[in-house]
Coordinates of N, CA, C and O and ligand atoms in Angstrom, one line a residue:
Y1 N -31.4 -17.5 -66.6 CA -31.9 -18.5 -66.4 C -31.3 -20.3 -66.9 O -31.8 -20.6 -66.4
F2 N -30.9 -20.1 -68.2 CA -30.1 -21.0 -68.8 C -29.0 -21.2 -68.1 O -28.3 -20.1 -67.1
R3 N -28.4 -22.1 -68.0 CA -26.8 -22.3 -67.1 C -25.8 -21.6 -68.2 O -25.8 -21.6 -69.4
R4 N -25.1 -21.1 -67.2 CA -23.2 -21.2 -68.5 C -22.4 -22.4 -68.2 O -22.0 -22.6 -67.0
R5 N -21.9 -22.3 -69.8 CA -20.8 -23.5 -69.4 C -19.8 -22.7 -68.9 O -19.2 -21.6 -69.0
V6 N -18.8 -23.9 -67.7 CA -17.6 -23.3 -67.4 C -16.7 -24.4 -67.9 O -15.6 -23.5 -68.4
D7 N -16.6 -25.4 -68.4 CA -15.8 -26.1 -69.4 C -16.5 -26.9 -70.0 O -17.4 -27.0 -70.6
M8 N -15.5 -27.6 -71.0 CA -16.1 -28.1 -72.2 C -15.6 -29.6 -72.0 O -16.3 -30.5 -72.8
S9 N -15.6 -30.2 -70.5 CA -15.1 -31.5 -70.4 C -16.9 -32.5 -70.9 O -16.3 -33.5 -70.8
A10 N -17.8 -31.8 -70.9 CA -19.0 -32.6 -71.4 C -18.3 -33.3 -72.9 O -19.4 -34.5 -73.1
F11 N -17.7 -33.5 -73.5 CA -17.6 -33.3 -74.9 C -15.8 -34.3 -74.8 O -15.4 -34.5 -76.2
S12 N -15.3 -34.2 -73.8 CA -14.4 -34.8 -73.3 C -13.9 -36.5 -74.2 O -13.1 -36.8 -73.9
I13 N -15.2 -37.2 -74.2 CA -15.5 -38.7 -74.4 C -15.7 -38.4 -75.9 O -15.2 -39.4 -76.3
L14 N -15.3 -37.2 -76.6 CA -15.3 -37.2 -78.5 C -13.6 -38.0 -78.4 O -12.8 -37.1 -77.5
P15 N -13.3 -38.1 -79.4 CA -11.8 -38.1 -80.0 C -11.4 -37.1 -80.5 O -11.9 -36.3 -80.4
K16 N -10.0 -37.1 -80.0 CA -9.2 -35.8 -80.0 C -9.2 -34.6 -81.3 O -9.7 -33.5 -81.2
H17 N -9.8 -35.8 -82.3 CA -9.5 -35.0 -83.6 C -10.8 -34.2 -83.5 O -11.6 -33.4 -84.6
K18 N -11.9 -34.7 -83.2 CA -13.4 -33.9 -83.1 C -13.5 -33.1 -82.2 O -14.7 -31.9 -81.4
Q19 N -12.4 -32.5 -81.2 CA -12.5 -31.5 -79.9 C -12.1 -30.5 -80.4 O -11.6 -30.0 -80.0
N20 N -13.0 -29.7 -81.5 CA -12.6 -28.8 -82.0 C -14.5 -28.2 -82.5 O -15.5 -28.4 -83.2
P21 N -14.0 -26.6 -83.1 CA -16.1 -25.8 -83.8 C -16.6 -26.6 -85.0 O -17.6 -26.6 -85.8
Y22 N -15.3 -27.7 -85.9 CA -16.0 -28.8 -86.8 C -17.2 -29.4 -86.8 O -17.8 -29.3 -87.1
H23 N -16.8 -29.8 -85.5 CA -18.2 -31.0 -84.5 C -18.7 -30.3 -83.9 O -19.4 -31.2 -83.3
I24 N -18.3 -29.5 -83.2 CA -18.9 -29.0 -81.6 C -19.3 -27.4 -82.5 O -18.1 -26.4 -82.8
K25 N -20.8 -27.1 -82.5 CA -21.3 -25.7 -82.4 C -20.7 -24.5 -81.9 O -21.1 -25.1 -80.5
M26 N -19.7 -23.6 -82.2 CA -19.1 -22.7 -80.8 C -20.0 -21.3 -81.2 O -20.5 -21.3 -82.2
E27 N -19.9 -20.3 -80.2 CA -20.4 -19.0 -80.4 C -19.6 -18.1 -81.7 O -18.7 -18.8 -81.5
E28 N -20.5 -17.7 -82.6 CA -20.2 -16.5 -83.7 C -20.0 -15.3 -83.6 O -18.6 -15.5 -84.2
D29 N -20.7 -14.7 -82.7 CA -20.8 -13.8 -83.3 C -20.5 -13.3 -81.6 O -22.0 -14.1 -81.0
S30 N -20.4 -12.4 -80.6 CA -20.4 -11.5 -79.8 C -21.9 -11.2 -79.1 O -22.7 -11.2 -78.7
Q31 N -22.7 -10.4 -80.6 CA -23.8 -10.8 -80.2 C -25.0 -11.3 -79.5 O -26.0 -10.8 -79.3
G32 N -24.1 -12.4 -80.1 CA -25.3 -13.7 -80.0 C -26.8 -13.6 -80.7 O -27.9 -14.0 -80.2
N33 N -26.9 -12.9 -81.9 CA -27.6 -12.7 -83.1 C -27.9 -14.3 -83.7 O -26.9 -14.3 -84.7
D34 N -28.3 -14.9 -83.3 CA -28.5 -16.2 -83.6 C -30.2 -16.8 -84.2 O -30.4 -17.3 -82.7
E35 N -30.6 -16.9 -84.9 CA -31.8 -17.7 -85.2 C -31.9 -18.8 -84.5 O -33.0 -19.4 -83.8
T36 N -31.3 -19.7 -84.7 CA -31.3 -21.2 -84.6 C -31.1 -20.9 -82.6 O -32.3 -21.8 -82.1
R37 N -29.9 -20.6 -82.1 CA -30.7 -20.0 -81.1 C -31.5 -19.5 -79.6 O -32.6 -19.9 -79.0
S38 N -32.1 -18.5 -80.6 CA -32.8 -18.2 -79.7 C -34.1 -18.8 -80.0 O -35.2 -18.8 -79.3
F39 N -34.6 -19.7 -81.2 CA -36.1 -20.5 -81.3 C -35.7 -21.3 -79.4 O -36.7 -21.4 -79.2
V40 N -34.9 -21.9 -79.7 CA -34.6 -22.6 -79.1 C -34.6 -22.2 -77.5 O -35.9 -22.9 -76.8
L41 N -33.7 -21.1 -77.5 CA -33.9 -21.0 -76.1 C -35.0 -19.9 -75.3 O -35.4 -20.4 -74.2
T42 N -36.2 -19.4 -76.6 CA -37.6 -19.0 -77.2 C -38.4 -19.8 -75.6 O -38.9 -19.8 -75.1
H43 N -38.7 -20.9 -76.8 CA -39.5 -22.0 -76.5 C -39.3 -23.0 -75.4 O -40.2 -22.6 -74.6
L44 N -38.0 -22.8 -75.2 CA -37.3 -23.6 -74.1 C -38.0 -22.8 -72.6 O -39.0 -23.5 -72.0
S45 N -37.8 -21.6 -72.5 CA -38.3 -20.7 -71.2 C -39.8 -20.0 -71.1 O -40.2 -19.7 -70.3
S46 N -39.9 -20.0 -72.8 CA -41.6 -20.2 -72.0 C -42.2 -21.2 -71.6 O -43.3 -21.5 -71.3
Y47 N -41.6 -22.7 -71.6 CA -42.2 -23.9 -70.8 C -41.5 -23.6 -70.0 O -42.2 -24.7 -69.0
K48 N -41.0 -23.1 -69.4 CA -39.8 -23.1 -67.6 C -39.0 -24.1 -68.2 O -39.1 -24.9 -66.6
V49 N -38.3 -25.0 -69.4 CA -36.9 -25.9 -69.5 C -36.6 -25.3 -69.5 O -35.7 -24.7 -70.0
S50 N -35.8 -25.9 -68.6 CA -34.1 -25.9 -68.3 C -33.4 -27.2 -68.4 O -32.2 -26.8 -68.7
A51 N -33.6 -27.8 -68.4 CA -33.4 -28.9 -69.2 C -33.9 -30.1 -69.7 O -35.1 -29.9 -69.7
L52 N -33.3 -30.8 -70.6 CA -34.2 -32.0 -71.7 C -33.5 -33.5 -71.0 O -32.2 -33.6 -71.0
N53 N -34.3 -34.7 -71.3 CA -34.0 -35.4 -71.2 C -32.9 -36.1 -72.3 O -34.4 -36.0 -73.5
C54 N -32.0 -37.1 -72.6 CA -31.7 -37.7 -73.9 C -32.7 -39.0 -74.6 O -33.3 -39.7 -73.3
V55 N -33.8 -38.7 -75.8 CA -34.5 -39.1 -75.7 C -33.9 -41.0 -75.8 O -34.7 -41.2 -76.5
L56 N -32.6 -41.0 -76.1 CA -32.5 -42.6 -76.2 C -32.5 -43.5 -74.7 O -32.4 -44.8 -73.8
C57 N -31.1 -42.1 -74.0 CA -31.0 -43.6 -73.2 C -31.5 -42.4 -71.1 O -31.2 -42.6 -70.6
K58 N -32.3 -41.2 -71.5 CA -33.6 -40.5 -71.0 C -31.7 -39.6 -69.5 O -32.4 -39.1 -68.5
T59 N -31.3 -39.8 -70.4 CA -30.0 -38.8 -69.1 C -30.4 -37.3 -69.3 O -30.7 -37.2 -70.1
V60 N -30.0 -37.2 -68.4 CA -30.9 -35.5 -68.1 C -29.3 -34.2 -68.6 O -28.7 -34.7 -68.5
L61 N -29.7 -33.5 -69.3 CA -29.3 -32.7 -70.3 C -29.4 -30.9 -69.8 O -30.7 -31.2 -70.4
P62 N -28.8 -30.7 -69.1 CA -29.0 -29.5 -68.8 C -28.9 -28.5 -70.2 O -27.9 -28.9 -71.1
V63 N -29.8 -27.3 -69.7 CA -29.3 -26.2 -72.0 C -28.9 -24.2 -71.3 O -28.8 -24.3 -70.2
F64 N -27.3 -24.5 -71.7 CA -27.0 -24.0 -71.8 C -27.5 -22.5 -72.1 O -28.0 -22.6 -73.7
D65 N -26.9 -21.2 -72.1 CA -27.1 -20.4 -72.9 C -26.5 -19.8 -73.4 O -26.7 -18.6 -74.4
R66 N -25.3 -20.3 -74.3 CA -24.1 -20.5 -75.8 C -24.1 -21.5 -76.1 O -24.2 -22.6 -75.3
Y67 N -23.7 -21.9 -77.6 CA -23.3 -22.2 -78.5 C -22.2 -22.9 -77.6 O -20.9 -22.4 -77.2
P68 N -21.1 -24.4 -77.2 CA -22.5 -25.5 -77.5 C -23.7 -25.5 -76.1 O -23.5 -25.5 -75.4
M69 N -24.7 -25.2 -77.0 CA -26.5 -25.4 -76.2 C -26.6 -26.5 -75.2 O -27.2 -26.6 -74.3
I70 N -26.2 -27.5 -75.7 CA -26.5 -28.7 -74.3 C -25.2 -30.0 -75.2 O -24.6 -29.5 -75.8
D71 N -24.9 -31.1 -74.2 CA -23.6 -31.7 -74.4 C -24.3 -33.2 -75.5 O -24.6 -34.5 -75.1
G72 N -24.5 -32.6 -76.6 CA -25.8 -33.7 -77.8 C -26.6 -32.7 -78.5 O -24.9 -31.7 -78.5
T73 N -27.4 -33.0 -79.1 CA -28.0 -32.2 -80.4 C -29.4 -32.4 -79.9 O -30.1 -33.5 -79.5
F74 N -30.0 -30.6 -80.0 CA -31.6 -31.0 -80.3 C -31.5 -31.0 -82.0 O -31.2 -30.8 -83.4
F75 N -33.2 -32.0 -82.3 CA -33.6 -32.1 -83.4 C -35.7 -32.0 -82.9 O -35.7 -32.1 -82.0
L76 N -35.7 -31.1 -83.9 CA -37.3 -31.1 -84.4 C -38.1 -32.3 -84.8 O -37.0 -32.7 -86.3
S77 N -39.0 -32.9 -84.7 CA -40.0 -34.2 -85.3 C -41.0 -33.4 -85.1 O -41.6 -33.2 -84.1
P78 N -41.8 -34.0 -86.0 CA -43.3 -34.0 -85.7 C -43.4 -35.4 -84.8 O -45.0 -35.3 -84.5
Q79 N -42.5 -35.9 -84.9 CA -42.3 -37.3 -83.0 C -42.1 -36.6 -81.8 O -40.7 -36.3 -82.1
A80 N -43.2 -36.8 -81.2 CA -42.2 -36.4 -79.7 C -41.9 -38.0 -79.3 O -42.4 -39.3 -78.8
Y81 N -40.3 -38.5 -79.3 CA -39.8 -39.9 -79.2 C -39.1 -39.4 -77.3 O -39.6 -40.6 -76.8
G82 N -39.8 -38.7 -76.6 CA -40.3 -39.4 -75.4 C -40.8 -38.1 -74.3 O -41.7 -37.9 -75.4
E83 N -41.1 -38.3 -73.0 CA -42.1 -37.9 -72.5 C -41.4 -35.9 -72.1 O -42.4 -35.2 -71.9
N84 N -40.4 -35.5 -72.4 CA -39.8 -34.5 -72.0 C -39.6 -33.8 -72.8 O -38.0 -33.2 -72.4
V85 N -40.5 -33.7 -74.0 CA -40.5 -32.7 -75.0 C -40.9 -31.7 -75.2 O -42.1 -31.8 -74.6
V86 N -40.7 -30.8 -76.0 CA -41.3 -29.3 -76.1 C -41.6 -29.1 -77.1 O -41.4 -29.5 -78.2
Q87 N -43.3 -28.4 -77.3 CA -43.7 -28.4 -78.4 C -44.3 -27.4 -78.5 O -43.6 -26.3 -78.3
V88 N -43.0 -26.9 -79.8 CA -43.9 -25.8 -81.0 C -44.3 -25.7 -82.0 O -44.3 -27.4 -82.7
I89 N -44.9 -24.6 -82.9 CA -45.0 -24.6 -83.9 C -43.9 -23.8 -84.6 O -43.4 -22.7 -84.6
S90 N -43.4 -24.5 -86.0 CA -42.6 -24.5 -86.3 C -43.2 -24.4 -88.2 O -43.2 -25.5 -88.5
D91 N -42.3 -23.5 -89.1 CA -43.0 -23.1 -90.8 C -44.2 -23.9 -91.4 O -45.0 -24.3 -91.5
G92 N -45.6 -23.6 -89.1 CA -46.9 -24.0 -89.5 C -46.8 -24.7 -89.0 O -48.1 -25.2 -89.1
R93 N -46.2 -26.1 -88.9 CA -46.1 -27.5 -88.1 C -45.7 -27.2 -87.1 O -44.6 -26.8 -86.4
L94 N -46.9 -28.2 -85.9 CA -46.6 -28.5 -85.5 C -45.4 -29.4 -85.4 O -45.6 -30.9 -85.6
Q95 N -44.4 -29.3 -84.7 CA -43.0 -30.2 -84.2 C -42.6 -30.2 -82.7 O -43.2 -29.6 -82.1
F96 N -41.6 -31.4 -81.9 CA -41.4 -31.0 -81.3 C -40.0 -30.9 -80.6 O -39.3 -31.4 -82.0
I97 N -39.3 -30.3 -79.7 CA -37.9 -30.6 -80.0 C -37.2 -31.6 -78.5 O -37.9 -32.1 -78.2
N98 N -36.5 -32.3 -79.6 CA -36.2 -33.3 -78.9 C -34.3 -33.3 -79.4 O -34.4 -32.8 -79.3
A99 N -33.7 -34.3 -77.9 CA -32.7 -34.2 -77.4 C -31.9 -35.0 -77.6 O -32.7 -36.6 -77.1
V100 N -30.5 -35.3 -77.8 CA -29.9 -36.8 -77.9 C -28.4 -36.5 -77.1 O -28.5 -35.0 -77.7
C101 N -27.7 -37.3 -76.5 CA -26.4 -37.0 -75.5 C -25.5 -37.4 -76.9 O -25.6 -38.3 -76.8
V102 N -24.7 -36.4 -76.6 CA -23.6 -36.8 -76.3 C -22.8 -38.1 -77.1 O -22.1 -39.6 -78.4
G103 N -23.7 -38.7 -75.5 CA -22.5 -40.7 -75.3 C -23.8 -41.3 -76.5 O -23.1 -41.7 -76.7
C104 N -25.1 -41.3 -76.4 CA -25.6 -42.1 -77.6 C -25.4 -41.9 -79.4 O -24.9 -42.5 -79.9
L105 N -24.6 -40.8 -79.4 CA -24.8 -40.0 -80.8 C -23.5 -40.9 -80.2 O -22.8 -40.9 -82.3
E106 N -22.7 -40.9 -79.9 CA -21.3 -41.4 -80.3 C -20.6 -42.7 -80.1 O -19.8 -43.5 -80.5
G107 N -21.8 -43.6 -80.2 CA -22.3 -45.1 -79.8 C -22.0 -45.8 -78.7 O -21.8 -46.7 -78.3
G108 N -22.7 -44.6 -77.8 CA -22.0 -45.0 -76.7 C -23.1 -46.1 -75.8 O -23.3 -47.1 -74.6
S109 N -24.2 -45.8 -76.4 CA -25.5 -46.9 -75.7 C -25.7 -48.0 -77.7 O -25.1 -47.7 -78.7
D110 N -26.9 -48.9 -76.7 CA -26.5 -49.5 -78.2 C -27.7 -49.6 -78.9 O -28.5 -50.0 -78.2
I111 N -27.9 -48.9 -79.7 CA -29.2 -48.2 -80.7 C -29.1 -48.4 -81.9 O -28.0 -48.3 -82.6
R112 N -30.4 -49.4 -81.8 CA -30.6 -50.2 -83.2 C -31.6 -50.0 -83.9 O -32.7 -50.7 -83.4
C113 N -31.2 -50.3 -85.7 CA -33.6 -49.8 -86.4 C -34.1 -51.4 -86.0 O -33.7 -52.3 -85.8
A114 N -35.0 -50.8 -85.2 CA -36.5 -52.4 -85.2 C -36.6 -53.3 -86.1 O -37.2 -53.9 -85.6
A115 N -36.1 -52.6 -87.5 CA -36.5 -53.5 -88.1 C -35.3 -54.5 -88.5 O -35.3 -55.8 -88.7
C116 N -34.3 -53.3 -89.0 CA -33.2 -54.4 -89.8 C -32.5 -54.7 -88.3 O -31.1 -55.6 -88.7
K117 N -31.8 -53.8 -86.9 CA -31.2 -54.6 -85.8 C -29.9 -53.7 -87.2 O -28.8 -54.2 -86.2
K118 N -29.2 -53.0 -87.5 CA -28.4 -52.6 -88.2 C -28.0 -51.1 -86.8 O -29.1 -50.3 -86.5
K119 N -26.9 -51.1 -86.3 CA -26.6 -50.5 -85.3 C -26.5 -49.0 -85.7 O -26.1 -48.2 -87.7
W120 N -27.5 -47.5 -85.1 CA -27.5 -46.4 -85.8 C -26.4 -45.5 -85.5 O -25.9 -45.8 -84.8
D121 N -25.7 -45.0 -85.9 CA -24.8 -43.8 -85.8 C -25.0 -42.4 -86.0 O -25.2 -42.3 -86.9
G122 N -24.4 -42.4 -85.1 CA -25.0 -40.9 -85.1 C -23.7 -39.3 -84.8 O -24.0 -38.2 -84.5
S123 N -22.4 -40.5 -84.9 CA -21.6 -39.2 -84.7 C -20.9 -38.5 -85.3 O -19.9 -37.7 -85.8
T124 N -21.7 -38.4 -87.0 CA -21.4 -37.4 -87.6 C -22.1 -36.0 -87.8 O -22.0 -35.2 -88.2
L125 N -22.5 -36.3 -86.3 CA -23.7 -34.8 -86.2 C -22.8 -33.9 -85.8 O -22.3 -34.5 -84.7
L126 N -23.6 -32.4 -85.9 CA -22.5 -31.6 -84.9 C -23.4 -31.5 -83.6 O -24.2 -31.6 -84.0
L127 N -22.3 -31.2 -82.3 CA -22.6 -31.5 -81.3 C -23.0 -29.6 -81.2 O -22.7 -28.7 -81.4
G128 N -24.5 -29.6 -80.4 CA -24.7 -28.2 -79.5 C -25.7 -27.5 -80.1 O -25.5 -26.6 -79.7
T129 N -26.2 -28.3 -80.3 CA -27.0 -26.6 -81.7 C -28.0 -27.8 -81.8 O -28.5 -28.6 -81.1
M130 N -29.0 -27.4 -83.0 CA -30.4 -27.7 -83.2 C -30.5 -28.6 -84.6 O -30.9 -27.7 -85.6
Y131 N -30.7 -29.3 -85.1 CA -31.4 -30.0 -86.7 C -32.4 -29.5 -86.8 O -33.6 -30.1 -85.9
S132 N -32.7 -29.1 -88.0 CA -34.7 -28.5 -88.0 C -35.3 -29.5 -89.0 O -36.2 -29.5 -89.0
Y133 N -34.5 -31.0 -88.8 CA -35.4 -31.8 -89.3 C -35.1 -33.2 -88.1 O -34.1 -33.2 -87.1
D134 N -35.7 -34.1 -88.2 CA -35.5 -35.5 -87.7 C -34.1 -36.0 -88.1 O -34.5 -37.0 -89.7
I135 N -33.3 -36.6 -87.1 CA -32.1 -36.6 -87.5 C -32.2 -38.3 -87.4 O -31.6 -38.9 -87.8
F136 N -33.2 -39.5 -86.7 CA -33.5 -40.4 -86.9 C -34.2 -40.8 -88.3 O -34.1 -42.2 -88.4
A137 N -34.6 -40.2 -89.2 CA -35.1 -41.0 -90.2 C -34.8 -39.9 -91.8 O -34.3 -40.7 -92.4
A138 N -33.4 -39.5 -90.9 CA -32.5 -38.5 -91.7 C -31.5 -39.6 -92.4 O -31.1 -39.7 -93.8
M139 N -31.5 -40.8 -92.2 CA -30.7 -42.2 -92.5 C -31.1 -42.8 -92.7 O -31.2 -44.2 -91.8
P140 N -31.8 -43.9 -93.4 CA -33.0 -44.5 -93.4 C -31.8 -45.8 -93.5 O -30.4 -45.7 -93.9
C141 N -31.6 -47.3 -92.8 CA -31.2 -47.9 -93.1 C -31.0 -49.2 -93.6 O -30.9 -50.3 -94.0
C142 N -32.4 -49.7 -94.0 CA -33.6 -50.7 -94.8 C -35.0 -50.2 -95.3 O -35.6 -49.1 -95.4
Q143 N -35.1 -50.7 -96.1 CA -36.4 -50.4 -96.2 C -37.6 -50.3 -96.3 O -38.5 -49.6 -96.5
K144 N -37.6 -51.0 -94.7 CA -37.9 -51.1 -94.1 C -38.8 -50.1 -93.4 O -40.0 -49.1 -92.9
R145 N -38.0 -48.9 -93.4 CA -37.7 -47.1 -93.3 C -38.3 -46.2 -94.2 O -39.0 -45.5 -93.7
L146 N -38.6 -46.6 -95.0 CA -39.1 -46.3 -96.1 C -40.6 -46.5 -96.7 O -41.0 -46.0 -98.1
T147 N -41.4 -47.5 -96.4 CA -42.5 -47.8 -96.7 C -43.8 -47.1 -96.2 O -43.6 -46.1 -94.6
C148 N -44.8 -47.0 -96.4 CA -45.9 -45.9 -96.2 C -46.4 -46.8 -94.9 O -46.6 -47.8 -94.4
K149 N -47.0 -45.6 -94.2 CA -47.5 -46.4 -93.0 C -48.7 -47.0 -92.6 O -49.3 -47.1 -92.3
H150 N -48.8 -46.7 -93.8 CA -51.3 -47.3 -93.9 C -51.0 -48.3 -94.9 O -51.7 -49.2 -94.2
C151 N -50.3 -48.3 -96.4 CA -50.4 -49.8 -96.8 C -48.7 -50.4 -96.9 O -48.6 -51.7 -97.8
R152 N -48.1 -50.5 -96.2 CA -46.8 -50.3 -95.7 C -45.9 -50.9 -97.1 O -45.2 -51.6 -97.3
R153 N -46.3 -50.6 -98.5 CA -45.6 -50.7 -99.4 C -44.3 -49.4 -99.3 O -45.1 -48.6 -98.9
A154 N -43.5 -49.4 -100.0 CA -42.1 -48.7 -100.8 C -42.8 -47.3 -100.8 O -43.1 -46.8 -102.4
V155 N -42.6 -46.1 -100.2 CA -43.0 -44.7 -100.9 C -41.5 -44.0 -101.5 O -41.6 -43.5 -102.7
V156 N -40.2 -44.4 -101.1 CA -38.7 -44.2 -101.6 C -38.1 -45.9 -101.1 O -38.3 -46.1 -100.8
D157 N -37.7 -45.7 -102.5 CA -36.0 -47.4 -103.2 C -35.6 -47.0 -101.9 O -34.9 -45.3 -102.2
V158 N -34.7 -47.5 -101.2 CA -33.5 -47.0 -100.0 C -32.4 -47.4 -100.9 O -31.7 -46.6 -101.0
N159 N -32.5 -47.4 -102.1 CA -31.3 -47.3 -102.7 C -31.4 -46.6 -103.6 O -30.2 -45.9 -103.7
T160 N -32.6 -45.4 -103.9 CA -31.7 -44.0 -105.1 C -32.8 -43.0 -103.7 O -30.9 -42.1 -103.3
G161 N -32.9 -43.7 -102.6 CA -33.3 -42.8 -101.5 C -33.2 -40.8 -101.5 O -34.1 -41.1 -103.1
L162 N -33.6 -40.0 -101.2 CA -34.1 -39.1 -101.3 C -32.5 -37.8 -101.5 O -31.6 -38.7 -101.0
S163 N -32.8 -36.8 -101.9 CA -31.5 -36.4 -102.2 C -31.1 -35.2 -100.6 O -29.6 -35.4 -100.5
F164 N -31.9 -34.8 -100.4 CA -31.6 -34.2 -98.6 C -32.0 -35.3 -97.4 O -33.1 -35.5 -97.3
Y165 N -31.4 -35.3 -95.8 CA -32.2 -35.4 -94.9 C -32.9 -35.2 -94.6 O -34.0 -35.3 -93.7
S166 N -33.1 -33.3 -94.7 CA -34.5 -33.0 -94.7 C -35.3 -33.9 -95.1 O -36.7 -33.3 -94.9
E167 N -35.7 -34.3 -96.8 CA -36.4 -34.7 -97.5 C -37.5 -35.7 -96.1 O -38.8 -36.1 -96.5
Y168 N -36.6 -36.1 -95.4 CA -36.8 -37.4 -94.9 C -38.4 -36.8 -93.9 O -38.7 -37.9 -93.7
S169 N -37.9 -36.5 -93.3 CA -39.0 -35.3 -92.8 C -39.9 -35.0 -92.8 O -41.1 -34.2 -91.6
R170 N -40.6 -35.0 -94.1 CA -41.4 -33.8 -94.7 C -42.8 -35.0 -94.6 O -42.5 -36.0 -95.1
M171 N -43.9 -34.2 -95.3 CA -45.3 -35.4 -95.9 C -44.9 -34.8 -97.1 O -44.7 -34.7 -97.7
I172 N -45.9 -36.5 -97.5 CA -45.3 -37.2 -98.8 C -46.4 -37.7 -98.8 O -46.9 -39.1 -97.8
T173 N -46.7 -37.8 -100.2 CA -48.1 -38.8 -100.2 C -47.4 -40.6 -101.2 O -46.6 -40.6 -102.1
C174 N -48.0 -40.6 -100.6 CA -47.5 -42.3 -100.8 C -48.1 -42.9 -102.4 O -49.7 -42.7 -102.7
P175 N -47.1 -43.3 -103.4 CA -47.5 -43.3 -104.5 C -48.8 -44.8 -104.9 O -49.3 -44.9 -105.1
Y176 N -48.9 -45.6 -103.8 CA -50.0 -46.8 -104.0 C -51.2 -46.3 -103.4 O -52.3 -46.1 -104.3
C177 N -51.5 -46.2 -101.9 CA -52.4 -45.3 -101.8 C -53.3 -44.2 -101.2 O -53.8 -44.1 -100.9
K178 N -51.6 -43.4 -101.9 CA -52.4 -41.6 -101.3 C -52.1 -41.1 -100.5 O -53.1 -40.1 -100.2
A179 N -52.1 -41.9 -99.1 CA -52.0 -41.5 -97.7 C -50.8 -40.2 -98.2 O -49.4 -40.8 -98.1
Y180 N -51.3 -39.1 -97.5 CA -50.1 -37.6 -97.1 C -50.2 -37.8 -95.9 O -50.5 -37.9 -94.7
D181 N -48.4 -38.3 -95.9 CA -48.2 -38.3 -94.0 C -46.7 -37.9 -93.7 O -45.8 -38.3 -94.6
Y182 N -45.9 -38.2 -92.6 CA -44.6 -38.6 -92.3 C -44.9 -40.3 -92.3 O -44.6 -40.7 -91.4
H183 N -44.0 -40.5 -93.2 CA -43.7 -42.1 -93.5 C -43.0 -42.6 -92.9 O -43.0 -43.3 -92.6
F184 N -42.0 -41.6 -92.9 CA -40.9 -41.5 -93.0 C -40.7 -41.9 -90.8 O -39.4 -42.1 -90.4
I185 N -41.6 -41.2 -90.4 CA -41.1 -41.0 -88.9 C -42.1 -41.4 -87.9 O -43.5 -41.8 -88.1
R186 N -41.6 -42.6 -86.6 CA -42.6 -42.9 -86.4 C -42.5 -43.0 -84.9 O -41.6 -42.8 -84.5
P187 N -43.1 -44.1 -83.9 CA -42.8 -43.9 -82.5 C -41.4 -43.9 -82.4 O -41.5 -45.6 -83.2
M188 N -40.3 -44.3 -81.0 CA -40.1 -44.7 -81.0 C -39.2 -46.5 -81.1 O -38.5 -47.3 -81.4
S189 N -40.7 -46.8 -80.1 CA -40.5 -48.6 -81.0 C -40.9 -49.4 -81.6 O -40.1 -50.4 -82.1
D190 N -40.6 -48.4 -82.9 CA -41.5 -48.6 -84.0 C -39.5 -48.3 -84.8 O -39.3 -48.6 -86.3
T191 N -39.3 -47.1 -84.5 CA -37.4 -46.5 -85.2 C -36.3 -47.7 -84.5 O -36.0 -48.2 -85.3
F192 N -36.6 -47.6 -82.8 CA -35.5 -48.1 -82.4 C -35.1 -49.0 -81.5 O -36.6 -49.3 -80.6
V193 N -34.5 -50.0 -81.0 CA -34.5 -51.0 -80.4 C -33.3 -50.3 -79.0 O -32.4 -50.0 -79.8
V194 N -33.5 -49.7 -77.7 CA -32.3 -48.5 -77.6 C -31.9 -50.0 -76.4 O -33.0 -50.9 -75.0
K195 N -30.5 -50.1 -76.0 CA -30.1 -51.3 -74.7 C -28.9 -49.6 -74.5 O -28.4 -49.2 -74.7
Q196 N -29.8 -50.1 -72.9 CA -29.0 -48.7 -71.8 C -27.4 -49.9 -72.3 O -27.4 -50.7 -71.8
P197 N -26.3 -48.8 -71.5 CA -24.9 -49.2 -71.6 C -24.8 -49.5 -69.8 O -25.4 -49.0 -69.1
I198 N -24.4 -50.3 -70.1 CA -24.2 -51.5 -68.9 C -23.2 -50.5 -67.8 O -23.7 -50.8 -66.1
W199 N -22.4 -49.4 -68.1 CA -22.8 -48.4 -66.1 C -22.9 -47.7 -66.2 O -22.7 -46.4 -65.4
N200 N -24.7 -47.4 -66.8 CA -25.3 -46.2 -66.4 C -25.8 -46.7 -65.2 O -26.4 -47.9 -65.5
Ligands
ZN1 ZN1 -28.7 -40.4 -74.5
ZN2 ZN1 -33.4 -51.0 -90.6
ZN3 ZN1 -49.2 -46.2 -98.8

């Protein structure tokens, strides 16, 4: 049902030192028993989805049956950042499988924080697999990204931050207004300003 990858040319835009299994997830065992992979493929096939769009530049990303599963990365978020995302239940919570292409992760599109305009850098993320948290919320660049969705006061101090990338994707209580929400996850227009590369 899913495509079989014929070569690794999709990753040739990476600098040479990143074209290896430390930066691109490769198949580990011959049986192919892998929870993350079955999670993604099972959900996508149940919706008859064999390709997703990059939520940033809209490029079509075919899904492959083995690692690396995509020319970019998948990530789970309670936010659907694009129209063409897949809804799942994970850990009892409603989530969406979003996708970002390798070009956007490597800085090929101009992606800036909607608040402070700092350029977003996804180049440290592992390619070809799925993150179980929101990669856009995981590396907050300014205090605005850490405010309460309801009262707009600081839920977490940007200088202190949280210990784990995944913590920004959890529901937490605002210390001021007590609102319990995914405070650091917002719709695309409140997260990034995306400028398409001119060659697209
Ligand atoms: Zn993209
Ligand atoms: Zn910012
Ligand atoms: Zn609040």
